[in-house]
GROMACS .gro file of C-alpha atoms in nm:
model
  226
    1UNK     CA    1  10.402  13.007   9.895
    2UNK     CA    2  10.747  12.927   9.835
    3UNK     CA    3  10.820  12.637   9.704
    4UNK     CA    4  11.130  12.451   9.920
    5UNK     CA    5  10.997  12.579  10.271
    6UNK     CA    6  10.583  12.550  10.313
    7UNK     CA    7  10.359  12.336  10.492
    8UNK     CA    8  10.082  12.232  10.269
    9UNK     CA    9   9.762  12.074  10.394
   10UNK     CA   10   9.682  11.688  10.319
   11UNK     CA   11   9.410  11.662  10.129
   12UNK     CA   12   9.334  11.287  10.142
   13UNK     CA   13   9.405  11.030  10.404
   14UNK     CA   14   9.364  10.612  10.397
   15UNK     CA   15   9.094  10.524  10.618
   16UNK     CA   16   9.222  10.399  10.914
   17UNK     CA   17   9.006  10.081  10.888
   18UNK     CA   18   9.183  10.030  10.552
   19UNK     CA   19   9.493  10.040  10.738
   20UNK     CA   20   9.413   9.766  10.972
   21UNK     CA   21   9.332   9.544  10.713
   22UNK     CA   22   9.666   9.601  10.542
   23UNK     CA   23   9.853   9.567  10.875
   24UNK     CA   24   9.784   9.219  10.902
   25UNK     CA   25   9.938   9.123  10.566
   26UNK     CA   26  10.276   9.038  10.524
   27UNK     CA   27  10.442   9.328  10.352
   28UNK     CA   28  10.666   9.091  10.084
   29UNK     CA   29  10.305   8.985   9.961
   30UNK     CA   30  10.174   9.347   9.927
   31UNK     CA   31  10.471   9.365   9.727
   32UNK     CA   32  10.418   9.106   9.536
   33UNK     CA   33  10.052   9.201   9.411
   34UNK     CA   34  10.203   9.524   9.302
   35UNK     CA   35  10.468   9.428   9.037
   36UNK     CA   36  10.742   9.395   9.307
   37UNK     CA   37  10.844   9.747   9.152
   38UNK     CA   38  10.823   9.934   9.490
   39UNK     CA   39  11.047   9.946   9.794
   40UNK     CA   40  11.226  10.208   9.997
   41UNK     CA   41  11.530  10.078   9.965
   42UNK     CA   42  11.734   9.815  10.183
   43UNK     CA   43  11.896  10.097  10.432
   44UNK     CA   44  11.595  10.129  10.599
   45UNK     CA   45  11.551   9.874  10.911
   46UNK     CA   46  11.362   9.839  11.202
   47UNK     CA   47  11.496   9.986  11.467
   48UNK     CA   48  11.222   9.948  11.717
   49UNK     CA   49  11.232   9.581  11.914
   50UNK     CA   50  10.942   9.407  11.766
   51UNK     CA   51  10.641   9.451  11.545
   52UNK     CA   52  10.493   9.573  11.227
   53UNK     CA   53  10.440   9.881  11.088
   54UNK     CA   54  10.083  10.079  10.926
   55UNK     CA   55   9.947  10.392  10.907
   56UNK     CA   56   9.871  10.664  10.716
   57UNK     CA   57  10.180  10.868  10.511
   58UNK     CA   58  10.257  11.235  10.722
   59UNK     CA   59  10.491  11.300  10.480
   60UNK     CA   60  10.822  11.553  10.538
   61UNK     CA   61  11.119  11.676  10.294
   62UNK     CA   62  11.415  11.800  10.478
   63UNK     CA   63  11.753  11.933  10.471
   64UNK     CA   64  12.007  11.609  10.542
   65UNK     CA   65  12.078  11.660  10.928
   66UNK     CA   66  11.774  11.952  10.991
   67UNK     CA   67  11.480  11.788  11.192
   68UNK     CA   68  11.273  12.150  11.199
   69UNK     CA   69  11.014  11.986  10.980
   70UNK     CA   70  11.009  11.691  11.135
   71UNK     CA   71  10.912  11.829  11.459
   72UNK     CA   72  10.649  12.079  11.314
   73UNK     CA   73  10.497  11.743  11.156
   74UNK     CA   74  10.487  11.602  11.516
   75UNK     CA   75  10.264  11.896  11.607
   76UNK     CA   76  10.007  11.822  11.315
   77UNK     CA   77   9.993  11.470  11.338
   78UNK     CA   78   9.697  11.308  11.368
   79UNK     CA   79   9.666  10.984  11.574
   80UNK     CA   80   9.742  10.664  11.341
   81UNK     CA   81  10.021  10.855  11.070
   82UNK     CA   82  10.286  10.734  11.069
   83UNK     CA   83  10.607  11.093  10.935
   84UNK     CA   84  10.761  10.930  10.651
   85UNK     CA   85  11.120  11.178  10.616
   86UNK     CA   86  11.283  11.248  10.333
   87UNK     CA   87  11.608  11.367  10.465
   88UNK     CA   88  11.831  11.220  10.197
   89UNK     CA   89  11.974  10.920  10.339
   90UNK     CA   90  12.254  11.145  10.502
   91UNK     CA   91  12.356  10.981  10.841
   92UNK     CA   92  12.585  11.229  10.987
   93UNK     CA   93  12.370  11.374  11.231
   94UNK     CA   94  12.043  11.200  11.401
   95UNK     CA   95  11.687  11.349  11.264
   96UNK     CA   96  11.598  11.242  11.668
   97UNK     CA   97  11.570  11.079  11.967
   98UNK     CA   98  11.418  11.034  12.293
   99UNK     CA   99  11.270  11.328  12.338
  100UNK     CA  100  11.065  11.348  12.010
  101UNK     CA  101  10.983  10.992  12.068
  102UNK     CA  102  10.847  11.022  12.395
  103UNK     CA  103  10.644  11.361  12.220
  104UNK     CA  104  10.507  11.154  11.888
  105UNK     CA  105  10.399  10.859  12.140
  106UNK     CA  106  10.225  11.128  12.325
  107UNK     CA  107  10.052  11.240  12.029
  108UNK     CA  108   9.925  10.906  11.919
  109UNK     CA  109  10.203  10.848  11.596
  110UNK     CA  110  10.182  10.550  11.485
  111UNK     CA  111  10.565  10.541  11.354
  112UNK     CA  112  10.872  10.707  11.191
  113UNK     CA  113  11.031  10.600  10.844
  114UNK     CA  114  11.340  10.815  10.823
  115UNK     CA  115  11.551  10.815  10.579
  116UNK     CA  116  11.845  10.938  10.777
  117UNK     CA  117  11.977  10.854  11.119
  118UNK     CA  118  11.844  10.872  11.476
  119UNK     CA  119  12.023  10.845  11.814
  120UNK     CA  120  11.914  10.707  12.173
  121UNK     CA  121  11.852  10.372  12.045
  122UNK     CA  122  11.810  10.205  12.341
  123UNK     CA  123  11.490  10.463  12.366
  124UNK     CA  124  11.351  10.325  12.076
  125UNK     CA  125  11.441   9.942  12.211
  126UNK     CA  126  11.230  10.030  12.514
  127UNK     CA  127  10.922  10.272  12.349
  128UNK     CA  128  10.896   9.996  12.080
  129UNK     CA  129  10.723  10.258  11.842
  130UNK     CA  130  10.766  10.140  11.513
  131UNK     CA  131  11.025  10.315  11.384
  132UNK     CA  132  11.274  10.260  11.032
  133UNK     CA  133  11.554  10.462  10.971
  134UNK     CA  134  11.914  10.455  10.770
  135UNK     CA  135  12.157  10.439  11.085
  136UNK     CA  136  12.235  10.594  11.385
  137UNK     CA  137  12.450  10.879  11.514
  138UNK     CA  138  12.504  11.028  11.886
  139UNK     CA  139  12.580  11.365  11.621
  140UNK     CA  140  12.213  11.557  11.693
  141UNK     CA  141  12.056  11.718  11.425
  142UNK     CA  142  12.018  12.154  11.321
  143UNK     CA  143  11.668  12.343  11.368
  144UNK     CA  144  11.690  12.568  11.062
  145UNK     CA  145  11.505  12.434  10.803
  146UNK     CA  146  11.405  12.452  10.506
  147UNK     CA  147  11.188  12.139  10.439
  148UNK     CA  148  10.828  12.067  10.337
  149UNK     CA  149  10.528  11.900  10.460
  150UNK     CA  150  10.275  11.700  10.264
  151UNK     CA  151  10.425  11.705   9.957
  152UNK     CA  152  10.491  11.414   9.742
  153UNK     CA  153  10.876  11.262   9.877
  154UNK     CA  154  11.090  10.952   9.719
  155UNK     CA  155  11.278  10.720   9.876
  156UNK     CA  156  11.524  10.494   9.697
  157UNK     CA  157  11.270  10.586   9.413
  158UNK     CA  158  10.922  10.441   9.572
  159UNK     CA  159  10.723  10.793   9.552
  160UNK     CA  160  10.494  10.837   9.860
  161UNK     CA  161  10.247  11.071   9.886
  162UNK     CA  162  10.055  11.231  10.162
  163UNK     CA  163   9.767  10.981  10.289
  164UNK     CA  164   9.916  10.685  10.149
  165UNK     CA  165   9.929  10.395  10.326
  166UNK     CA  166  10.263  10.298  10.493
  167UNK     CA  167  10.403   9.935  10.580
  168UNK     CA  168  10.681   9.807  10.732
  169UNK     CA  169  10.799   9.488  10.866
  170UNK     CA  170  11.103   9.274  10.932
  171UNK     CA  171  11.161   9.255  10.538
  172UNK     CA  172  11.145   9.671  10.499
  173UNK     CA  173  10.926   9.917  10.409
  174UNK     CA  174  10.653   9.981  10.082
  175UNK     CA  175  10.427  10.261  10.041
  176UNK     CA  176  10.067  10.146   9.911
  177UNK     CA  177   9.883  10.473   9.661
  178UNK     CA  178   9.535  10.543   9.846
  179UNK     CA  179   9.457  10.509   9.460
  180UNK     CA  180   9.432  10.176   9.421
  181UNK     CA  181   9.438  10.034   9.756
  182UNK     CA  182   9.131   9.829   9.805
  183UNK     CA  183   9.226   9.628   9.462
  184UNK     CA  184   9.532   9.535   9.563
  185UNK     CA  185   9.425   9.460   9.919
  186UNK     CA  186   9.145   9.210   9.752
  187UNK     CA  187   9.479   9.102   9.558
  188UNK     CA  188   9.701   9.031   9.849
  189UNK     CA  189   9.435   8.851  10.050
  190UNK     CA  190   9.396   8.614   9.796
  191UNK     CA  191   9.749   8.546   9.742
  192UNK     CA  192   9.778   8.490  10.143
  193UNK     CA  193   9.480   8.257  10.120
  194UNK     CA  194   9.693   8.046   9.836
  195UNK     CA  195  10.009   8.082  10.041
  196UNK     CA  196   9.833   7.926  10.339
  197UNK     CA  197   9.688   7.665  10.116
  198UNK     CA  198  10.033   7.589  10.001
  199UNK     CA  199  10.213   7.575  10.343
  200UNK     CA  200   9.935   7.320  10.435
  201UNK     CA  201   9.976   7.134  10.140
  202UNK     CA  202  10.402   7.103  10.238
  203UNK     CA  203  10.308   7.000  10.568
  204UNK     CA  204  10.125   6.705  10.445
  205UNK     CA  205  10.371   6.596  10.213
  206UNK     CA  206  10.117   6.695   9.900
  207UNK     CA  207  10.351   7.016   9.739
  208UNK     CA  208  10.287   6.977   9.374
  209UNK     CA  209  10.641   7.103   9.232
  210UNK     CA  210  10.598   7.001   8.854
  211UNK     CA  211  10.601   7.347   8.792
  212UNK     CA  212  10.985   7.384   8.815
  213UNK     CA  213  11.065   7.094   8.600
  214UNK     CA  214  10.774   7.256   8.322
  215UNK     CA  215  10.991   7.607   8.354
  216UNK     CA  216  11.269   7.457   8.325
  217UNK     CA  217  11.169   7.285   8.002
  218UNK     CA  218  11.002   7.590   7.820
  219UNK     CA  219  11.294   7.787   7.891
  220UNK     CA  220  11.542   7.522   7.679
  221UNK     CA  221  11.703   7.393   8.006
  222UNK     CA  222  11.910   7.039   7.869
  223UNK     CA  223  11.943   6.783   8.176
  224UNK     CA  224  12.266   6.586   7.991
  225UNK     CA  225  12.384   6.398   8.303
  226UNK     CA  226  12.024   6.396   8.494
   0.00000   0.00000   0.00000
């Protein structure tokens, strides 16, 4: 097998009804509940009109500007993945458009995080597939290759391996390890319950905010004119 141009098999994959547990969390607090060390980097926005993203990681490597691998990941992809593409954040030419949309909707993706460029945005407006990318381009992309499939990517450093759990919503995009999942699922729920607890507590005037005032003091903060 030669390493730089293969196709590897996955050989795990997030449970689906794990997914749909994570896709009703806000992605800043899955974030949060792990070390708020992860992220995919700030280029990558939603270019889609509306709506979260989760599924499981379909995971491509390609040459900046070659979409080859991309489309032979289309072909293997399994209802619910969402083809996370390394392409190496190059933006001169689009990794696609409307036609491989229309194809990945056909074949039940459940989103695109490219890091690289797409065209016929108004496609993606319209198709509302979740989709995150790095720009856009009317330059289309080559069909030469090489490029790999289900092997472990980066982007912006965030490492994402095949079957991981992908997010993505209006504040960008985190990768969650299968490894680990269910804890910090159990993590994040609990830190949504106390965030909903909180808002509640604003609402009705009751916000206990001595905490900033007791930071503020351990830390050696002197209030000469307060």
């Amino acid at each position: 097998m030669s390493v730089g141009f293969r196709i590897c098999s996955r050989k795990q994959a997030a449970p689906l009804e794990l997914v749909a547990e994570f896709a009703k969390l806000p992605v800043a607090n899955v974030s949060d509940c792990m070390g708020r060390l992860a992220a995919a980097g700030p280029r990558l926005r939603p270019m889609h009109a509306s709506g979260g993203l989760a599924g499981v990681a379909l995971t491509v490597k390609s040459r900046p500007g070659d979409n080859l691998m991309l489309h032979k990941a289309i072909d293997l992809a399994k209802p619910g993945d969402v083809i996370v593409v390394d392409a190496g954040g190059d933006l001169s030419n689009a990794l696609m458009g409307e036609l491989m949309l229309a194809y990945a909707v056909k074949r039940g993706v459940a989103g695109f995080v490219l890091n690289g460029a797409i065209r016929d945005v108004d496609a993606f407006l319209k198709t509302n597939l979740p989709t995150f990318a790095a720009g856009v381009t009317h330059r289309g992309p080559y069909k030469d290759g090489p490029g790999e499939i289900n092997v472990p990517i980066s982007l912006d450093g965030m490492v994402i391996e095949p079957g991981d759990i992908v997010l993505g919503d209006s504040d960008g995009v985190l990768a969650v390890p299968l490894d680990g999942a269910e804890k910090i699922l159990r993590q994040t729920l609990a830190k949504q319950d106390a965030e909903e607890r909180q808002m509640k507590a604003i609402a009705e005037g009751k916000n206990d905010r001595s905490w900033v005032d007791a930071a503020l003091k351990e830390r050696g903060c002197e209030f000469p004119d307060y």
